[in-house]
Amino acid sequence: MRTVTADRIEPATTATDRPPASRPVWLLPALAGLAALAVFWFARRTLIDDAYITLDYARNLAFHLHWGLIGGETANTATSPLNVLVLGVATAVTRQAVVALAVVYVLSTVAVEWGVRRAAVTAGLPAWSGLVAACLVAVDPLLVASIGMEVALGAGLVALLLAASAARRPVWFGVIAGLLVLTRADLLIVGLVVFFVRPGWRQGWWRSVLAAMVVTLPWFLWSWTVLGSAVPDTLIIKTRKRSWGPWDFGNGPVLYHGMFPSATVLAFVPAALGLLAALVWLVVRVTRPAGRAKRLDRFAALPLAGGLHYLAYVELGIAPYHWYYGTSIACFTLFLGAAVGAAWAPATAGALPRWSGFAAVTAAAAVLVACVVNDSAAERRGYAPITTNWASAAQYQRVGTDVGRLAGGRTVRSSGEIGEVAYYCRCAMIDPFSDRGQVLTMIRGIERHAGPVKRALLHGNFHFLDTTQRPTATALVLEYVSRPPHGALGWWPVSSPWLAGGHTRYLALLPHDR
């Protein structure tokens, strides 16, 4: 039977050739959220020490409206203001900072799925492309080891920025770009690349810029005038020592491969596959412009942004903190998720052969399984898949709890990894991350060796900072020692795969003037 219309003759649909009922709109984001929740459940006991620095800030903000790592001492060492603000709000609601972190982490992963899916559907790619990207990001060993840092939040915002770009929503693009900068200032690189690569960027560009300024300027003005610095003090702390001996950001992956070979390989495999997919896309796009590769045009900014972000850090030559690689890995991995969908999408004239879809899906599935196996093994050992800490999270928790009891209200000089010990100690734990007086000493040292331009920038940035502050005096000191010392108030054995040979050392609480 045929149905006649005024415009054309169409075959009537039957029960057998109707398209299948669409899946519920909540199914894919729910699956991404469940995957993220499962990852967090297993990773919650192995969070790295720097993650607890953020949790210290969030808890103080939630319960005391105080911006600082410890109570009573204002500081500006939270690298990601937005991460602290979001976690602070979530902590005020849940009353537990770690639970708040779970909520933010799951929502960030859902944002990855939603953003990539929206951009994929707009480009004619399968909706499940977003779920592939979200799962690959969720189980990547380096990104699992960065839970609690701003990496997951940044990845979610990058995906939302991509969706706003694909939908040609300049105001929303500017809002999300502003949030991206507040997540981490160097993510401005990603925002600019997506801005200039998006189709028709000149249309409404001023609305994007204005919206971004409305989002970012209030925080930077408040930070500059109230906290005494427009940018976090970690810019001074982290860049003061530009490398770890012979190791910097450029050769850092070699260092990590020597310590965590399987985790490091699996951490960078999705990025490598994303880079390979980008190169294949470029070749096919030029040689076969009518093929499936055209559908990835909207995602082209991701590998470019990830590559430029990586090269910028290499040029800076800073120390290879593992979460610094997270942004580049996330950008390439998001592109990989879209590329898998493009390879599987129905073939058209001049497109890639059908076997490419099976190969892409098989490779993504293999990476997912391998990462899950590796992550599970690391968690069973009690450590994050990649860690530079000198103790496990469980050991630091015990130290912090005991130090809080033994200190008896006295100030304690930190051993160098302050986050988790201070979180469980709830005492006056002092180091540059908590004590502005020590940061001022660093600033003066940098000014003495700075040229006129750098000195002028420093003076402008710290114009409102109270320069009369002095380093806080401490009564006790927490130190790493090779054996339990005499006269210690307490000592605790600690170990880590990061320590040479995995040997056990001790953290000892000692009188400062011993």
Coordinates of C-alpha atoms in Angstrom, one line a residue:
M1 CA 0.0 0.0 0.0
R2 CA 1.3 3.5 -0.8
T3 CA 0.3 6.8 0.7
V4 CA -0.2 9.7 -1.8
T5 CA 0.7 13.2 -0.7
A6 CA 0.6 16.5 -2.5
D7 CA 4.4 16.6 -2.6
R8 CA 5.6 13.0 -3.1
I9 CA 4.6 9.4 -2.9
E10 CA 6.0 7.6 0.2
P11 CA 5.7 4.0 1.3
A12 CA 3.5 3.5 4.3
T13 CA 5.2 2.4 7.4
T14 CA 4.4 -0.9 9.0
A15 CA 5.0 -2.4 12.4
T16 CA 8.2 -4.0 11.3
D17 CA 9.9 -0.9 9.7
R18 CA 9.1 1.7 12.2
P19 CA 12.1 3.1 14.0
P20 CA 12.6 1.6 17.5
A21 CA 11.3 3.6 20.4
S22 CA 13.8 6.1 21.6
R23 CA 15.6 5.3 24.9
P24 CA 14.7 7.4 28.0
V25 CA 16.5 10.7 28.0
W26 CA 17.9 10.0 31.5
L27 CA 19.4 6.6 30.6
L28 CA 22.8 7.6 29.2
P29 CA 23.5 10.2 31.9
A30 CA 22.3 7.8 34.5
L31 CA 24.8 5.2 33.3
A32 CA 27.6 7.7 33.3
G33 CA 26.7 8.7 36.8
L34 CA 26.6 5.1 38.0
A35 CA 30.0 4.5 36.5
A36 CA 31.4 7.6 38.2
L37 CA 29.8 6.6 41.5
A38 CA 31.4 3.1 41.3
V39 CA 34.8 4.6 40.5
F40 CA 34.5 7.0 43.5
W41 CA 33.4 4.3 45.8
F42 CA 36.6 2.3 45.3
A43 CA 38.8 5.4 45.1
R44 CA 37.5 7.3 48.2
R45 CA 40.0 5.7 50.5
T46 CA 43.0 6.5 48.4
L47 CA 42.6 10.2 47.6
I48 CA 45.9 12.0 47.2
D49 CA 47.1 14.5 49.8
D50 CA 46.5 17.5 47.5
A51 CA 42.8 16.6 47.2
Y52 CA 42.5 17.1 51.0
I53 CA 43.9 20.6 50.7
T54 CA 40.8 21.4 48.6
L55 CA 38.6 19.5 51.1
D56 CA 40.1 21.6 53.9
Y57 CA 39.2 24.8 52.1
A58 CA 35.7 23.5 51.3
R59 CA 34.9 22.4 54.8
N60 CA 36.1 25.8 56.3
L61 CA 34.1 27.6 53.7
A62 CA 31.0 25.5 54.4
F63 CA 31.0 25.7 58.2
H64 CA 32.8 28.9 58.9
L65 CA 32.6 31.1 55.8
H66 CA 36.4 31.1 56.1
W67 CA 38.8 31.1 53.1
G68 CA 41.8 29.2 54.2
L69 CA 43.3 25.7 54.8
I70 CA 43.1 25.9 58.6
G71 CA 40.9 27.9 60.9
G72 CA 42.0 31.3 61.9
E73 CA 44.5 31.7 59.0
T74 CA 43.3 33.3 55.8
A75 CA 45.2 31.9 52.8
N76 CA 45.0 32.0 49.0
T77 CA 46.5 28.6 48.1
A78 CA 43.3 27.1 46.5
T79 CA 44.4 26.7 42.9
S80 CA 40.8 26.2 41.8
P81 CA 38.4 28.8 43.3
L82 CA 35.4 27.3 41.5
N83 CA 36.2 23.8 42.8
V84 CA 36.3 25.0 46.4
L85 CA 33.1 27.1 46.0
V86 CA 31.2 24.2 44.5
L87 CA 32.5 21.7 47.0
G88 CA 31.8 24.2 49.8
V89 CA 28.2 24.5 48.8
A90 CA 27.9 20.7 48.5
T91 CA 29.5 20.3 51.9
A92 CA 27.1 22.8 53.5
V93 CA 24.3 20.6 52.2
T94 CA 25.7 17.1 52.9
R95 CA 27.7 18.1 56.0
Q96 CA 30.5 15.8 54.9
A97 CA 33.3 17.1 52.6
V98 CA 34.1 13.7 51.2
V99 CA 30.4 13.0 50.4
A100 CA 30.3 16.5 48.8
L101 CA 33.3 15.5 46.6
A102 CA 31.4 12.4 45.5
V103 CA 28.4 14.5 44.4
V104 CA 30.6 17.0 42.5
Y105 CA 32.6 14.2 40.9
V106 CA 29.5 12.3 39.7
L107 CA 27.9 15.5 38.4
S108 CA 31.1 16.4 36.6
T109 CA 31.2 13.0 34.8
V110 CA 27.5 13.4 33.9
A111 CA 28.4 16.8 32.4
V112 CA 31.0 15.1 30.3
E113 CA 28.4 12.6 29.0
W114 CA 25.8 15.3 28.4
G115 CA 28.1 17.8 26.7
V116 CA 29.7 15.3 24.3
R117 CA 26.3 13.7 23.6
R118 CA 24.7 17.0 22.7
A119 CA 27.5 18.0 20.4
A120 CA 27.5 14.5 18.9
V121 CA 23.8 14.5 18.2
T122 CA 24.1 17.9 16.6
A123 CA 26.8 16.5 14.3
G124 CA 24.9 13.4 13.4
L125 CA 26.9 11.0 15.6
P126 CA 25.4 8.3 17.9
A127 CA 24.2 9.6 21.2
W128 CA 26.2 7.0 23.1
S129 CA 29.4 8.8 22.0
G130 CA 29.1 10.8 25.2
L131 CA 28.8 7.7 27.3
V132 CA 32.0 6.3 25.8
A133 CA 33.9 9.5 26.5
A134 CA 32.6 9.7 30.0
C135 CA 33.5 6.2 30.9
L136 CA 37.0 6.5 29.4
V137 CA 37.6 9.7 31.4
A138 CA 36.2 8.1 34.6
V139 CA 38.5 5.0 34.6
D140 CA 41.7 6.6 33.3
P141 CA 44.3 5.8 36.0
L142 CA 45.8 9.3 36.1
L143 CA 42.4 10.9 36.3
V144 CA 41.3 8.5 39.0
A145 CA 44.5 9.5 40.9
S146 CA 43.4 13.1 40.5
I147 CA 39.9 12.8 42.1
G148 CA 39.5 15.7 44.4
M149 CA 41.5 18.0 42.3
E150 CA 39.9 20.3 39.6
V151 CA 40.5 17.9 36.7
A152 CA 37.1 16.2 36.7
L153 CA 35.3 19.6 37.0
G154 CA 37.4 21.0 34.2
A155 CA 36.6 18.0 31.9
G156 CA 32.9 18.5 32.6
L157 CA 33.1 22.2 31.7
V158 CA 35.1 21.5 28.6
A159 CA 32.3 19.1 27.4
L160 CA 29.6 21.7 28.2
L161 CA 31.6 24.4 26.4
L162 CA 31.7 22.1 23.3
A163 CA 28.0 21.6 23.5
A164 CA 27.4 25.4 23.7
S165 CA 29.7 25.9 20.8
A166 CA 27.8 23.2 18.7
A167 CA 24.5 24.8 19.6
R168 CA 25.8 28.3 18.7
R169 CA 24.8 29.8 22.1
P170 CA 27.3 32.7 22.6
V171 CA 26.1 33.8 26.0
W172 CA 26.1 30.3 27.4
F173 CA 29.5 29.8 25.8
G174 CA 30.8 32.8 27.6
V175 CA 29.4 31.8 30.9
I176 CA 30.9 28.3 30.7
A177 CA 34.2 29.7 29.5
G178 CA 34.3 32.0 32.5
L179 CA 33.6 29.1 34.8
L180 CA 36.4 27.2 33.1
V181 CA 38.9 30.0 33.9
L182 CA 37.7 30.0 37.5
T183 CA 38.3 26.3 37.6
R184 CA 41.9 26.8 36.6
A185 CA 43.4 29.9 35.0
D186 CA 45.4 27.9 32.5
L187 CA 42.2 26.4 31.1
L188 CA 41.9 29.8 29.3
I189 CA 44.0 28.1 26.6
V190 CA 41.2 25.5 26.0
G191 CA 38.5 28.2 26.1
L192 CA 40.3 30.3 23.5
V193 CA 40.9 27.4 21.1
V194 CA 37.3 26.3 21.3
F195 CA 36.2 29.9 20.8
F196 CA 38.1 30.5 17.7
V197 CA 37.6 27.1 16.1
R198 CA 33.8 27.0 16.6
P199 CA 31.8 27.7 13.5
G200 CA 30.7 31.3 13.0
W201 CA 32.7 32.5 16.0
R202 CA 32.4 36.1 14.8
Q203 CA 28.6 36.0 15.3
G204 CA 27.9 37.3 18.8
W205 CA 31.5 37.1 19.9
W206 CA 31.1 40.2 22.1
R207 CA 28.3 38.5 24.0
S208 CA 30.6 35.6 24.8
V209 CA 33.3 37.9 26.0
L210 CA 31.0 40.0 28.0
A211 CA 29.4 36.9 29.7
A212 CA 32.8 35.5 30.5
M213 CA 33.8 38.8 32.1
V214 CA 30.6 39.0 34.2
V215 CA 31.4 35.5 35.5
T216 CA 35.1 36.0 36.2
L217 CA 35.8 39.6 37.2
P218 CA 33.9 39.6 40.5
W219 CA 36.0 36.8 41.8
F220 CA 39.3 38.2 40.6
L221 CA 38.5 41.6 42.1
W222 CA 37.5 40.1 45.4
S223 CA 40.6 37.9 45.5
W224 CA 42.8 40.8 44.6
T225 CA 41.4 43.2 47.2
V226 CA 40.4 40.9 50.0
L227 CA 42.8 37.9 49.7
G228 CA 45.6 40.2 48.6
S229 CA 46.3 38.5 45.3
A230 CA 44.3 38.2 42.1
V231 CA 45.8 34.8 41.4
P232 CA 46.3 32.0 43.9
D233 CA 49.6 31.9 45.9
T234 CA 50.2 28.4 44.5
L235 CA 51.5 30.2 41.4
I236 CA 54.4 31.2 43.6
I237 CA 54.7 27.9 45.5
K238 CA 54.5 25.5 42.6
T239 CA 56.7 27.5 40.2
R240 CA 59.3 28.4 42.7
K241 CA 60.8 25.0 42.3
R242 CA 60.6 24.5 38.5
S243 CA 61.5 20.8 38.5
W244 CA 62.3 17.7 40.5
G245 CA 66.0 17.4 39.8
P246 CA 66.2 16.3 36.2
W247 CA 62.5 15.7 35.9
D248 CA 60.1 18.4 34.6
F249 CA 56.7 18.3 32.8
G250 CA 58.3 17.4 29.5
N251 CA 59.9 14.1 30.7
G252 CA 57.6 13.5 33.6
P253 CA 55.8 10.6 31.9
V254 CA 59.1 8.8 31.8
L255 CA 59.5 9.3 35.5
Y256 CA 56.0 8.0 36.2
H257 CA 56.5 5.0 33.8
G258 CA 59.5 4.0 35.9
M259 CA 57.4 4.0 39.1
F260 CA 54.0 3.0 37.8
P261 CA 54.5 1.4 34.4
S262 CA 51.1 -0.2 33.7
A263 CA 49.1 2.8 35.2
T264 CA 51.1 5.3 33.2
V265 CA 50.7 3.5 29.9
L266 CA 47.0 3.1 30.4
A267 CA 46.7 6.7 31.5
F268 CA 48.1 8.0 28.2
V269 CA 46.7 5.3 25.9
P270 CA 43.3 7.1 25.5
A271 CA 45.1 10.4 24.7
A272 CA 47.4 8.6 22.2
L273 CA 44.4 7.0 20.5
G274 CA 42.7 10.4 20.5
L275 CA 45.7 11.9 18.8
L276 CA 45.8 9.1 16.3
A277 CA 42.1 9.5 15.6
A278 CA 42.7 13.3 15.1
L279 CA 45.4 12.6 12.6
V280 CA 43.2 10.1 10.7
W281 CA 40.4 12.5 10.8
L282 CA 42.5 15.2 9.3
V283 CA 43.8 12.9 6.4
V284 CA 40.3 11.5 5.7
R285 CA 38.7 15.0 5.9
V286 CA 41.0 16.3 3.2
T287 CA 40.9 13.2 0.9
R288 CA 37.3 12.3 1.4
P289 CA 35.4 15.4 2.3
A290 CA 32.0 13.8 1.9
G291 CA 32.6 11.0 4.4
R292 CA 31.9 10.4 8.0
A293 CA 35.0 12.5 9.0
K294 CA 33.0 15.7 8.3
R295 CA 30.9 14.9 11.4
L296 CA 33.9 15.4 13.6
D297 CA 34.5 19.0 12.5
R298 CA 32.8 20.3 15.7
F299 CA 35.2 18.3 17.8
A300 CA 38.4 19.4 16.1
A301 CA 39.1 22.0 18.8
L302 CA 39.6 19.3 21.4
P303 CA 42.9 17.7 20.2
L304 CA 44.2 21.1 19.3
A305 CA 43.4 22.5 22.7
G306 CA 44.8 19.5 24.5
G307 CA 48.0 19.7 22.4
L308 CA 48.5 23.4 23.0
H309 CA 47.9 23.0 26.7
Y310 CA 50.5 20.3 26.9
L311 CA 53.1 22.3 24.9
A312 CA 52.5 25.3 27.2
Y313 CA 53.3 23.3 30.2
V314 CA 56.4 21.8 28.5
E315 CA 57.6 25.4 27.7
L316 CA 57.1 26.5 31.3
G317 CA 59.3 23.6 32.4
I318 CA 57.5 23.2 35.7
A319 CA 57.5 20.1 38.0
P320 CA 55.5 17.1 36.7
Y321 CA 52.7 16.9 39.2
H322 CA 50.6 14.2 37.7
W323 CA 47.3 16.0 37.6
Y324 CA 48.8 18.7 35.4
Y325 CA 48.5 16.2 32.6
G326 CA 44.8 15.7 33.2
T327 CA 43.5 18.5 31.0
S328 CA 45.3 17.3 27.9
I329 CA 44.4 13.7 28.5
A330 CA 40.7 14.7 29.0
C331 CA 40.6 16.8 25.7
F332 CA 42.1 14.0 23.6
T333 CA 39.8 11.4 25.3
L334 CA 36.7 13.4 24.6
F335 CA 37.7 13.5 21.0
L336 CA 38.3 9.8 21.1
G337 CA 34.7 9.2 22.3
A338 CA 33.3 11.2 19.4
A339 CA 35.7 9.5 16.9
V340 CA 34.5 6.0 18.1
G341 CA 30.9 7.2 17.3
A342 CA 31.9 8.5 13.9
A343 CA 33.6 5.3 13.0
W344 CA 30.5 3.3 13.9
A345 CA 28.0 5.7 12.3
P346 CA 26.2 4.5 9.2
A347 CA 28.4 4.6 6.2
T348 CA 28.0 7.1 3.4
A349 CA 29.7 7.5 0.1
G350 CA 33.4 7.9 0.4
A351 CA 33.3 7.0 4.2
L352 CA 35.6 4.8 6.1
P353 CA 35.0 1.0 5.7
R354 CA 32.5 -0.6 8.1
W355 CA 35.3 -2.6 9.8
S356 CA 36.7 0.6 11.3
G357 CA 33.6 0.9 13.5
F358 CA 34.2 -2.6 15.0
A359 CA 37.9 -1.8 15.5
A360 CA 37.2 1.5 17.2
V361 CA 34.6 0.1 19.6
T362 CA 36.8 -2.9 20.3
A363 CA 39.8 -0.7 21.1
A364 CA 37.7 1.5 23.4
A365 CA 36.3 -1.5 25.2
A366 CA 39.7 -3.0 25.7
V367 CA 41.1 0.2 27.2
L368 CA 38.1 0.4 29.5
V369 CA 38.6 -3.1 30.8
A370 CA 42.3 -2.8 31.2
C371 CA 41.9 0.5 33.1
V372 CA 39.3 -1.0 35.5
V373 CA 41.6 -4.0 36.2
N374 CA 44.6 -1.7 36.9
D375 CA 42.6 0.7 39.0
S376 CA 41.1 -2.1 41.1
A377 CA 44.6 -3.6 41.8
A378 CA 45.9 -0.2 42.9
E379 CA 43.0 0.4 45.2
R380 CA 43.4 -3.0 46.8
R381 CA 47.0 -2.0 47.6
G382 CA 45.7 1.0 49.4
Y383 CA 47.2 3.7 47.1
A384 CA 46.0 5.7 44.1
P385 CA 47.0 4.3 40.7
I386 CA 49.6 7.1 40.5
T387 CA 50.8 8.9 43.6
T388 CA 53.7 11.0 44.7
N389 CA 52.7 11.0 48.3
W390 CA 55.1 9.6 51.0
A391 CA 52.3 7.7 52.8
S392 CA 49.0 6.1 52.1
A393 CA 45.7 7.9 52.7
A394 CA 45.0 5.5 55.6
Q395 CA 48.3 6.2 57.2
Y396 CA 47.9 10.0 56.9
Q397 CA 44.4 9.7 58.4
R398 CA 45.8 7.9 61.4
V399 CA 48.7 10.4 61.8
G400 CA 46.3 13.4 61.6
T401 CA 43.9 11.9 64.1
D402 CA 46.6 11.2 66.6
V403 CA 48.4 14.5 66.1
G404 CA 45.2 16.4 66.8
R405 CA 45.0 14.6 70.1
L406 CA 48.7 15.0 71.0
A407 CA 49.2 18.6 69.9
G408 CA 46.7 19.8 72.5
G409 CA 46.1 23.2 70.8
R410 CA 49.7 23.9 70.0
T411 CA 50.8 24.8 66.4
V412 CA 52.5 22.1 64.4
R413 CA 54.9 22.6 61.5
S414 CA 53.8 20.3 58.6
S415 CA 56.0 17.6 57.2
G416 CA 55.4 18.9 53.7
E417 CA 52.2 17.1 52.8
I418 CA 49.7 19.0 54.8
G419 CA 46.3 18.2 53.3
E420 CA 45.0 15.0 54.9
V421 CA 46.9 15.4 58.2
A422 CA 45.4 18.9 58.6
Y423 CA 41.9 17.5 57.6
Y424 CA 41.9 14.9 60.4
C425 CA 44.0 16.9 62.9
R426 CA 41.7 19.9 62.9
C427 CA 44.6 21.8 64.5
A428 CA 46.9 24.7 63.5
M429 CA 49.1 22.9 60.9
I430 CA 51.6 25.4 59.4
D431 CA 53.3 25.4 56.1
P432 CA 53.2 27.7 53.0
F433 CA 49.8 26.4 52.0
S434 CA 48.3 27.6 55.3
D435 CA 50.6 30.4 56.4
R436 CA 50.6 33.6 54.4
G437 CA 53.7 34.8 56.2
Q438 CA 55.8 32.0 54.6
V439 CA 54.5 33.0 51.2
L440 CA 55.5 36.6 51.8
T441 CA 59.1 35.3 52.4
M442 CA 59.0 33.5 49.1
I443 CA 57.6 36.6 47.3
R444 CA 60.4 38.8 48.6
G445 CA 63.0 36.2 47.5
I446 CA 61.5 36.2 44.0
E447 CA 61.4 40.0 43.8
R448 CA 65.1 40.3 44.6
H449 CA 66.0 38.3 41.4
A450 CA 63.2 39.6 39.2
G451 CA 63.5 42.0 36.3
P452 CA 61.6 45.3 36.1
V453 CA 58.6 43.8 34.3
K454 CA 58.2 40.8 36.6
R455 CA 58.7 43.0 39.7
A456 CA 56.0 45.4 38.4
L457 CA 53.6 42.5 37.9
L458 CA 54.3 41.2 41.4
H459 CA 53.8 44.6 43.0
G460 CA 50.5 45.0 41.1
N461 CA 49.2 41.6 42.0
F462 CA 50.1 41.9 45.7
H463 CA 49.2 45.6 46.0
F464 CA 46.5 44.9 48.7
L465 CA 48.4 42.2 50.5
D466 CA 49.3 42.9 54.2
T467 CA 53.1 42.8 54.0
T468 CA 53.5 43.0 57.8
Q469 CA 52.6 39.4 58.2
R470 CA 55.3 37.1 59.5
P471 CA 55.7 33.3 59.5
T472 CA 53.7 31.7 62.3
A473 CA 55.8 30.3 65.1
T474 CA 55.3 26.6 65.8
A475 CA 55.7 24.6 69.0
L476 CA 55.8 21.2 67.4
V477 CA 57.2 19.8 64.2
L478 CA 56.1 16.7 62.2
E479 CA 59.1 15.2 60.4
Y480 CA 60.0 12.2 58.3
V481 CA 62.8 10.2 59.9
S482 CA 64.5 6.9 59.1
R483 CA 63.9 5.4 62.6
P484 CA 61.7 6.4 65.6
P485 CA 63.6 9.2 67.5
H486 CA 64.0 9.7 71.2
G487 CA 61.8 12.3 72.8
A488 CA 59.0 12.1 70.2
L489 CA 55.5 12.7 71.4
G490 CA 54.4 10.1 68.8
W491 CA 55.7 8.3 65.7
W492 CA 54.0 6.4 62.9
P493 CA 55.4 4.1 60.2
V494 CA 54.6 5.2 56.7
S495 CA 55.3 3.7 53.3
S496 CA 54.6 4.5 49.7
P497 CA 55.5 3.0 46.2
W498 CA 56.8 6.5 45.5
L499 CA 59.6 6.1 48.1
A500 CA 62.8 4.6 46.8
G501 CA 62.5 0.8 47.1
G502 CA 59.2 1.2 49.0
H503 CA 61.1 1.3 52.3
T504 CA 59.2 2.2 55.5
R505 CA 59.9 5.6 57.1
Y506 CA 58.5 7.2 60.1
L507 CA 56.5 10.4 60.8
A508 CA 57.4 11.7 64.2
L509 CA 55.9 14.5 66.2
L510 CA 58.7 16.4 68.0
P511 CA 59.2 19.6 70.0
H512 CA 60.2 22.4 67.7
D513 CA 63.1 23.5 69.9
R514 CA 64.5 20.0 70.7

